[in-house]
Amino acid sequence: MKKSAALLLSTVFALSAVMSACSKEQAGTSMEETQGTEASATAANVNPPGQFPIVNEKITLKVAVKGSSLVEDLNTNGYTKWLENKTNIHVDWTVLDEKNFQEQLNLLLAGGDLPDVIMNLDVSPEQQMIYGEQGIFVSFTDLIEKYGENTKKIFKEMPEVKSAISAPGGKIYSLPYVNDCYHCSLDYKMYVYKPWLDKLGLKEPTTTEEFYQMLKAFKEKDPNGNGKQDEIPLVGGVATGSRPSKSEIDVFLMNSFIYDDGYKRMLLKDGKIDAAYNKPEWKEGLKYLNRLYKEGLLDRQTFTLDKAGLKKIAENPNTVIAGAIPAHSPSDITIVEGESGRWLEYQPIAPVKGPNGVQKTTWLAYDKIRQGEFIMTSANKYPEATMRWADAMYDFEAQLYSNFGVEGSSWEKAKPGDLGRDGNPATYRLLVPYGRVQNENWAQYGVNYRTDKEYYAGQAVLKQPDKEKMYYDVTKKNYEPYKPSIDEIVPPLFFPPVDAQQLADLDKTINDYVKTSIARFVTGDLDIDKEWDNYVQTLDKMNLKKYIEIYQKAVDAKK
């Protein structure tokens, strides 16, 4: 599957290169070039910013979007209906598979039957640059200035957002998705079943050796008390899409040896880019993980389980069987506020110190800003209306509908005396917990502007424990002290087409090989001591040097 996907992506980029010569004539070019022809004809139907509905005569937008297991039907969804009533814009949905959406997107782009909007499909900066230069993706730059009332407000409140999404030349091919969630920025946590620690008289581990001893105790001392050795001391999971899983096993523990960002696994020091995965410290981290695996402390399902599989293990009926699971939050592995109560019993421990004193946590400093979530194609006949439609989604009331559901059913306005998590008057009450399968909201899809102050702190605290406050407090205590400097974090980068096309192949080839090798080294399929040199040499043959040079060039340009 990976080889065919890589071949398909290469074919798409090759086809795009062929198309680029004629794209300005055939595909419709930049917004600036269409402003005086087709665009102006539709602009007359669009009301001024701040006035609703957006269009006087109803229009339909064809939108390609990734499916969500938490949303029953986008066509009949409560937020879809509310947004259509407010804007007078109907949506014709093309819902792509939640797991294979990337391949399906490549086919859409290669086939030429473009939707008007590509939404929540994680279009990479490389793809944005390539298709943007060809005019297949339309720049929002001028549209934001004329119609982006809320978007400009975001740029003013968070200047880093505009910087992160702006390609060279100031072109903006994707509207921002902002989720300023504090506990999400320090996201690679290790959840340990606290009642087992208490029963065995163990303290939270503070070193890799203490972590190892804890897992041995989980395996050998029957902490669930059923007389069987059915405990799973440690288990992780894998990603199902292009975004990394916060349950990947290497990240939390590798940070006890060398910094692991959980994504490209790259280092930045004194403005210089380098790879983490060919360093001696990386090798030592793999040897530690292999030790856990060989001794049966790391479960064999770790490299095949998805989020649903992990939740099934953590919520095993009647008997607790899992001791430690890396995850973003309890909602990844348990049923929040569920009957089992395990969402409170699994508690995240602080990063553990490695043999050489390394003790870090992954800081997703720029992860609050997601790129490639809302893109307009050259097939779109309603650019002005599309800009206003997206901009309307940034409104705070729209965010409540988008992420929670219908007012009065899933949320309601705060009542007198309601206080938020920061002790100030609350703005809204949440009536139903997030994370259930439903048909009222888009489950955090669309475009978002969720600020820590307004969206998270503004929610009324109606009962204890309050999960968001709990997440905030434990992140502040256990993870904030171990985050790296901002100068060590690779910022969002754009690459010119000449580099982007080369980078697309290098990026997939190298990172797929690294991820596969992690699994093979940890499971013992590859002997670390015997095969390490060959592994490093293979990376060199894959042109890792050129890969790093391209990144360095983009980092230097960012400065």
XYZ file of C-alpha atoms in Angstrom:
559
model
C 0.000 0.000 0.000
C 2.796 2.438 0.898
C 4.679 1.747 -2.337
C 1.573 2.281 -4.442
C 0.733 5.486 -2.552
C 4.242 6.785 -3.076
C 4.054 5.933 -6.774
C 0.690 7.657 -7.039
C 1.979 10.782 -5.325
C 4.979 10.846 -7.635
C 2.679 10.470 -10.620
C 0.518 13.333 -9.387
C 3.498 15.633 -9.033
C 4.793 14.604 -12.447
C 1.378 15.251 -13.994
C 1.233 18.596 -12.220
C 4.562 19.584 -13.726
C 3.254 18.793 -17.215
C 0.061 20.737 -16.554
C 1.852 23.801 -15.226
C 2.674 25.184 -18.674
C -0.976 25.396 -19.690
C -2.667 25.741 -16.290
C -2.962 29.517 -16.555
C -5.054 29.086 -19.683
C -7.080 26.001 -18.762
C -7.428 25.705 -14.987
C -8.251 29.265 -14.161
C -5.400 31.142 -12.607
C -4.888 33.243 -9.554
C -7.638 35.228 -7.883
C -5.959 38.415 -9.039
C -6.307 37.383 -12.704
C -9.962 36.303 -12.478
C -11.088 39.320 -10.474
C -12.250 41.231 -13.518
C -14.109 38.393 -15.300
C -15.862 35.395 -13.772
C -15.269 36.518 -10.187
C -16.913 39.930 -10.590
C -20.045 38.339 -12.087
C -20.679 36.348 -8.892
C -19.589 39.104 -6.509
C -22.854 40.994 -7.081
C -24.712 38.219 -5.257
C -22.523 38.569 -2.148
C -23.533 40.803 0.752
C -20.937 42.973 2.567
C -18.882 41.505 5.430
C -20.910 41.160 8.620
C -24.253 41.010 6.789
C -26.230 37.756 6.514
C -27.206 35.825 4.583
C -23.927 35.818 2.669
C -25.654 35.485 -0.706
C -29.122 36.646 -1.714
C -29.655 33.835 -4.216
C -28.746 30.409 -2.833
C -25.614 28.780 -4.240
C -24.108 25.313 -3.869
C -20.461 24.598 -3.068
C -18.930 21.202 -3.814
C -16.768 20.376 -0.801
C -14.410 17.402 -0.447
C -13.877 16.533 3.202
C -12.400 13.732 5.278
C -14.977 11.516 6.941
C -15.295 11.445 10.725
C -16.293 8.419 12.770
C -17.974 10.825 15.206
C -20.357 12.336 12.624
C -23.338 10.373 11.357
C -24.247 12.332 8.211
C -22.926 15.726 7.129
C -25.947 16.259 4.881
C -28.446 16.173 7.748
C -26.075 17.397 10.460
C -27.337 20.085 12.852
C -24.404 22.437 12.239
C -24.659 21.952 8.469
C -28.310 23.024 8.588
C -27.631 25.962 10.915
C -24.792 27.216 8.721
C -26.877 26.897 5.548
C -29.773 28.807 7.117
C -27.420 31.557 8.247
C -25.435 31.900 4.993
C -27.815 30.701 2.226
C -25.013 28.445 0.970
C -25.765 24.764 0.386
C -23.018 22.142 0.414
C -22.708 19.164 -1.889
C -20.391 16.890 0.119
C -17.794 14.469 -1.206
C -16.785 12.510 1.897
C -13.436 10.753 1.596
C -12.439 7.711 3.600
C -11.090 8.557 7.049
C -8.077 6.272 6.607
C -7.328 6.472 2.871
C -8.288 10.089 2.198
C -4.796 11.082 1.097
C -4.790 8.646 -1.828
C -8.326 9.678 -2.763
C -7.307 13.351 -2.679
C -4.397 12.615 -5.008
C -6.817 10.989 -7.440
C -9.122 14.020 -7.290
C -6.236 16.345 -8.049
C -4.910 14.152 -10.854
C -8.325 13.494 -12.403
C -9.209 17.132 -12.961
C -12.775 16.835 -11.583
C -12.051 19.309 -8.820
C -14.363 20.200 -5.950
C -14.848 23.885 -5.136
C -13.300 23.456 -1.695
C -10.881 20.936 -0.161
C -11.524 20.827 3.580
C -9.765 19.018 6.438
C -7.609 16.933 4.100
C -4.240 18.006 5.511
C -2.894 19.365 2.231
C 0.839 19.777 2.751
C 2.738 23.040 2.212
C 4.551 21.292 -0.651
C 1.278 20.531 -2.409
C 0.014 24.051 -1.718
C 3.069 25.539 -3.375
C 2.963 23.252 -6.428
C -0.752 23.545 -7.134
C -0.829 27.178 -6.043
C 1.860 28.176 -8.515
C -0.115 26.410 -11.252
C -3.358 28.193 -10.342
C -5.144 24.966 -9.365
C -5.287 26.270 -5.785
C -6.519 29.862 -5.524
C -4.799 32.439 -3.326
C -6.957 33.934 -0.578
C -4.685 36.936 -0.055
C -6.858 39.610 -1.722
C -10.115 37.937 -0.650
C -9.087 38.117 3.006
C -8.469 41.828 2.674
C -11.947 42.420 1.183
C -14.124 39.826 2.922
C -12.158 38.252 5.776
C -13.491 40.192 8.746
C -12.845 37.412 11.282
C -9.699 36.202 9.534
C -8.079 39.622 9.843
C -9.058 39.680 13.522
C -7.197 36.389 13.973
C -4.116 37.809 12.247
C -4.182 40.797 14.600
C -4.628 38.707 17.754
C -2.103 36.042 16.702
C 0.406 37.453 14.191
C 2.197 34.098 14.090
C -0.848 32.629 12.351
C -0.440 34.765 9.246
C 3.288 34.069 9.183
C 2.719 30.320 9.464
C 0.242 30.070 6.581
C 1.875 32.550 4.193
C 3.801 31.052 1.305
C 6.709 32.924 -0.300
C 5.419 36.047 -2.014
C 2.708 36.496 0.611
C 0.279 34.069 -1.048
C -2.174 32.322 1.289
C -3.480 29.105 -0.260
C -5.130 27.730 2.873
C -7.183 29.499 5.523
C -5.967 28.849 9.059
C -7.294 26.306 11.525
C -6.356 27.484 15.022
C -6.796 25.462 18.178
C -5.005 27.286 20.969
C -5.277 24.421 23.417
C -2.610 24.523 26.143
C -2.722 20.862 27.105
C -2.676 19.907 23.409
C 0.612 21.749 22.863
C 2.358 19.314 25.214
C 0.562 16.370 23.800
C 2.702 13.255 24.023
C 1.810 12.073 27.496
C 2.175 8.683 29.167
C -0.953 7.537 31.017
C -0.400 5.069 33.864
C -3.161 3.222 35.709
C -2.798 4.869 39.123
C -4.659 2.205 41.189
C -1.987 -0.325 40.172
C 0.776 1.934 41.465
C -1.093 2.363 44.742
C -1.787 -1.354 45.124
C 1.846 -2.310 44.484
C 3.210 0.485 46.680
C 5.025 2.115 43.767
C 5.810 5.764 43.243
C 5.520 7.362 39.835
C 8.724 6.534 37.954
C 11.178 9.376 37.406
C 13.862 7.567 35.364
C 13.886 5.078 32.491
C 15.099 2.394 34.911
C 12.269 3.083 37.356
C 9.842 3.006 34.418
C 11.232 -0.417 33.471
C 10.862 -1.693 37.033
C 7.280 -0.425 37.169
C 6.409 -2.358 34.006
C 8.012 -5.526 35.426
C 5.882 -5.169 38.543
C 2.769 -4.740 36.388
C 3.604 -7.956 34.554
C 4.683 -10.134 37.458
C 2.718 -9.045 40.538
C -0.888 -9.468 39.398
C -2.014 -5.875 40.076
C -5.536 -6.554 38.766
C -5.847 -9.346 41.329
C -7.487 -12.012 39.163
C -4.759 -14.634 39.630
C -3.835 -14.538 35.933
C -0.845 -13.056 34.170
C -3.080 -11.216 31.732
C -1.747 -7.725 32.395
C -0.404 -5.665 29.489
C 2.315 -3.519 31.096
C 2.722 -1.081 28.181
C 0.984 -0.757 24.825
C 1.032 1.904 22.106
C -0.707 2.512 18.807
C -0.273 3.771 15.267
C -1.660 6.590 13.144
C -4.519 5.957 10.709
C -4.003 9.037 8.539
C -1.279 11.499 7.642
C -1.160 12.978 11.121
C 0.970 11.165 13.715
C -0.712 9.331 16.553
C -0.019 10.607 20.053
C 0.136 6.938 21.051
C 3.195 6.091 18.944
C 5.513 4.297 21.306
C 8.817 5.994 20.528
C 8.007 9.614 21.325
C 7.531 9.769 25.108
C 10.405 7.386 25.852
C 12.791 8.559 23.126
C 12.718 11.989 24.767
C 14.711 10.418 27.579
C 17.579 9.961 25.098
C 17.224 12.623 22.369
C 14.524 15.097 21.377
C 11.760 13.439 19.356
C 9.146 15.772 17.867
C 6.889 12.847 16.939
C 6.521 13.938 13.306
C 9.538 14.626 11.087
C 11.834 13.808 14.014
C 14.146 16.704 13.211
C 16.366 18.825 15.420
C 17.017 22.574 15.329
C 19.970 24.007 17.180
C 21.469 27.463 16.666
C 19.444 27.788 13.464
C 20.830 24.558 12.007
C 18.587 21.649 10.979
C 19.548 18.032 11.563
C 17.896 14.626 11.846
C 17.468 12.887 15.200
C 17.036 9.356 13.882
C 20.633 8.682 12.784
C 22.285 9.753 16.030
C 23.873 7.426 18.636
C 21.332 8.657 21.202
C 18.505 7.472 18.931
C 20.134 4.062 18.773
C 20.247 3.909 22.579
C 16.569 4.816 22.770
C 15.718 2.012 20.356
C 17.765 -0.447 22.419
C 15.776 0.531 25.507
C 12.472 -0.008 23.696
C 13.738 -3.325 22.329
C 14.569 -4.384 25.893
C 10.978 -3.703 26.933
C 9.669 -5.646 23.937
C 11.956 -8.662 24.421
C 10.921 -9.006 28.055
C 7.216 -8.878 27.228
C 6.727 -5.461 28.826
C 5.794 -3.769 25.554
C 2.806 -5.404 23.910
C 3.187 -6.943 20.447
C 0.073 -5.143 19.173
C 1.777 -1.762 19.569
C 2.612 -1.417 15.882
C -0.825 -2.397 14.590
C -3.412 -0.964 17.010
C -5.385 2.148 16.100
C -7.161 4.453 18.563
C -10.247 2.248 18.683
C -8.092 -0.774 19.494
C -6.352 1.037 22.333
C -9.660 2.164 23.779
C -10.912 -1.422 23.673
C -7.905 -2.516 25.737
C -8.113 0.349 28.245
C -11.867 -0.155 28.667
C -11.627 -3.951 28.855
C -14.873 -5.070 30.568
C -14.754 -5.958 34.251
C -10.975 -6.374 34.544
C -8.308 -3.729 33.975
C -5.530 -5.204 31.839
C -3.455 -2.204 30.634
C -0.884 -0.522 32.848
C 0.583 2.268 30.697
C -0.512 3.807 27.388
C 0.901 6.878 25.625
C -1.914 9.190 24.513
C -3.038 12.766 23.948
C -5.697 12.668 26.679
C -8.009 10.192 28.437
C -10.469 10.571 25.547
C -7.999 8.740 23.270
C -8.001 5.599 25.380
C -11.062 5.699 27.632
C -14.677 6.825 27.634
C -14.604 10.256 29.249
C -17.172 10.417 32.052
C -18.018 6.802 31.231
C -19.337 4.237 33.693
C -15.966 2.552 34.237
C -14.442 5.746 35.645
C -11.110 4.832 34.095
C -10.739 8.227 32.470
C -9.861 9.477 35.958
C -7.808 6.451 36.965
C -5.345 6.689 34.075
C -3.083 9.608 35.019
C -0.199 11.088 32.984
C 3.272 10.869 34.522
C 6.048 13.387 33.916
C 8.822 12.627 31.390
C 11.383 10.202 32.798
C 15.107 10.954 32.923
C 17.365 8.879 30.694
C 20.760 7.375 31.563
C 22.564 10.527 30.346
C 20.263 12.958 32.121
C 18.020 13.775 29.149
C 14.442 14.532 30.224
C 12.325 16.323 27.655
C 8.781 16.456 26.385
C 7.610 17.164 22.863
C 6.347 20.731 22.517
C 4.022 21.320 19.597
C 4.605 25.053 19.704
C 3.109 25.649 16.264
C 0.588 22.824 16.308
C -2.196 25.216 17.279
C -1.933 26.398 13.673
C -2.910 23.721 11.170
C -2.205 24.240 7.501
C -3.995 22.803 4.503
C -7.442 22.626 6.119
C -9.443 24.919 3.822
C -8.390 25.318 0.199
C -10.257 26.782 -2.764
C -9.685 25.351 -6.223
C -9.827 26.939 -9.659
C -13.147 25.142 -10.258
C -14.848 27.430 -7.738
C -17.202 29.954 -9.381
C -18.002 31.735 -6.106
C -14.684 32.855 -4.579
C -16.107 35.853 -2.703
C -18.970 33.848 -1.205
C -16.597 31.009 -0.337
C -14.312 33.404 1.519
C -17.230 34.811 3.495
C -18.568 31.282 4.175
C -15.262 30.187 5.670
C -14.822 33.456 7.551
C -18.264 33.019 9.131
C -17.115 29.734 10.655
C -14.586 31.634 12.818
C -17.408 33.384 14.676
C -17.626 32.243 18.304
C -21.247 31.103 18.047
C -20.385 29.122 14.924
C -17.541 27.475 16.854
C -19.979 26.283 19.509
C -22.233 24.755 16.846
C -19.293 23.343 14.907
C -17.580 21.657 17.836
C -20.403 20.919 20.274
C -23.730 20.986 18.432
C -27.096 22.682 18.532
C -27.840 25.374 21.113
C -30.182 24.110 23.809
C -29.280 20.510 23.099
C -25.486 20.336 23.380
C -24.713 23.777 24.817
C -26.416 26.873 26.132
C -25.459 30.421 27.058
C -23.997 30.880 30.528
C -26.336 31.725 33.379
C -25.788 34.488 35.945
C -23.148 33.388 38.440
C -21.535 30.809 36.136
C -17.752 30.963 36.327
C -15.277 29.739 33.760
C -12.081 27.817 34.439
C -10.127 31.037 34.940
C -12.529 32.259 37.641
C -14.082 34.909 35.404
C -17.719 34.932 34.243
C -18.339 32.063 31.815
C -19.693 32.567 28.298
C -21.370 29.187 27.745
C -22.338 25.890 29.335
C -21.527 22.521 27.788
C -24.474 20.151 28.255
C -23.141 16.995 26.598
C -19.484 15.834 26.669
C -17.523 15.915 23.418
C -16.465 12.643 21.794
C -19.737 10.793 21.208
C -21.062 9.671 17.836
C -23.731 12.240 16.981
C -25.273 14.348 14.222
C -25.262 17.833 15.739
C -21.665 18.995 15.168
C -18.761 18.501 12.753
C -16.486 17.029 15.448
C -13.895 19.821 15.153
C -13.942 19.842 11.351
C -14.325 22.912 9.156
C -12.127 25.881 10.076
C -11.680 26.771 13.721
C -10.477 29.572 15.951
C -10.556 28.132 19.434
C -8.608 30.295 21.861
C -7.525 29.069 25.250
C -9.130 32.070 26.958
C -12.491 32.343 25.188
C -13.194 28.771 24.176
C -11.621 26.714 26.959
C -11.567 29.060 29.958
C -14.949 30.477 28.949
C -16.740 27.180 29.506
C -18.696 27.139 32.760
C -17.436 24.800 35.455
C -20.621 22.931 36.358
C -19.202 19.977 38.256
C -16.020 18.448 39.546
C -13.821 17.040 38.268
C -13.766 19.418 35.326
C -11.840 17.570 32.644
C -10.380 20.589 30.821
C -9.128 22.110 34.074
C -7.709 18.717 35.032
C -5.883 18.489 31.681
C -4.541 22.023 32.112
C -3.313 21.500 35.667
C -1.525 18.212 35.016
C 0.110 19.613 31.877
C 1.348 22.640 33.805
C 2.765 20.449 36.566
C 4.172 17.439 34.698
C 5.073 18.667 31.204
C 5.644 22.428 31.092
C 8.968 22.154 33.018
C 10.442 19.802 30.416
C 9.591 21.528 27.148
C 12.473 22.692 24.923
C 13.221 26.257 23.928
C 11.201 27.735 21.060
C 14.518 28.074 19.186
C 14.717 24.269 19.111
C 11.326 23.859 17.412
C 11.167 23.664 13.613
C 8.660 26.339 12.497
C 6.075 25.842 9.723
C 7.918 26.029 6.413
C 7.073 26.546 2.760
C 9.255 25.349 -0.081
C 9.519 26.726 -3.624
C 8.193 24.316 -6.289
C 11.661 23.303 -7.467
C 12.440 22.102 -3.935
C 8.911 20.963 -3.071
C 8.757 18.370 -5.852
C 12.089 16.880 -4.807
C 11.161 17.087 -1.147
C 7.875 15.219 -1.683
C 9.699 12.062 -2.736
C 12.527 12.415 -0.227
C 10.153 13.128 2.646
C 8.001 10.062 2.080
C 10.890 7.723 1.311
C 12.965 8.743 4.326
C 10.181 9.059 6.899
C 8.486 5.821 5.853
C 11.844 4.080 6.198
C 12.440 5.629 9.632
C 8.998 4.598 10.913
C 9.351 1.079 9.532
C 12.830 0.785 11.031
C 11.592 1.908 14.457
C 9.139 -0.990 14.457
C 11.692 -3.480 13.150
C 14.417 -2.479 15.620
C 12.040 -2.448 18.584
C 10.526 -5.840 17.769
C 13.931 -7.372 17.028
C 13.168 -7.993 13.374
C 16.389 -6.038 12.834
C 19.289 -6.528 15.251
C 20.203 -3.040 16.464
C 23.911 -3.680 17.004
C 24.391 -5.613 13.767
C 22.166 -3.516 11.482
C 22.575 0.022 12.791
C 25.441 0.979 10.480
C 23.553 -0.357 7.472
C 20.483 1.613 8.569
C 22.485 4.857 8.726
C 24.131 4.125 5.368
C 20.713 3.459 3.804
C 19.518 6.861 4.997
C 22.568 8.407 3.355
C 21.790 6.575 0.098
C 18.245 7.941 0.292
C 19.881 11.386 0.059
C 19.290 12.468 3.645
C 21.947 15.132 3.134
C 19.936 16.773 0.341
C 16.742 16.446 2.389
C 18.323 18.377 5.267
C 19.764 20.957 2.852
C 16.282 21.704 1.485
C 14.950 22.180 5.019
C 17.898 24.373 5.941
C 17.265 26.564 2.907
C 13.624 27.031 3.992
C 14.650 27.780 7.589
C 17.116 30.396 6.378
C 14.434 31.942 4.131
C 12.045 32.073 7.100
C 14.525 34.221 8.977
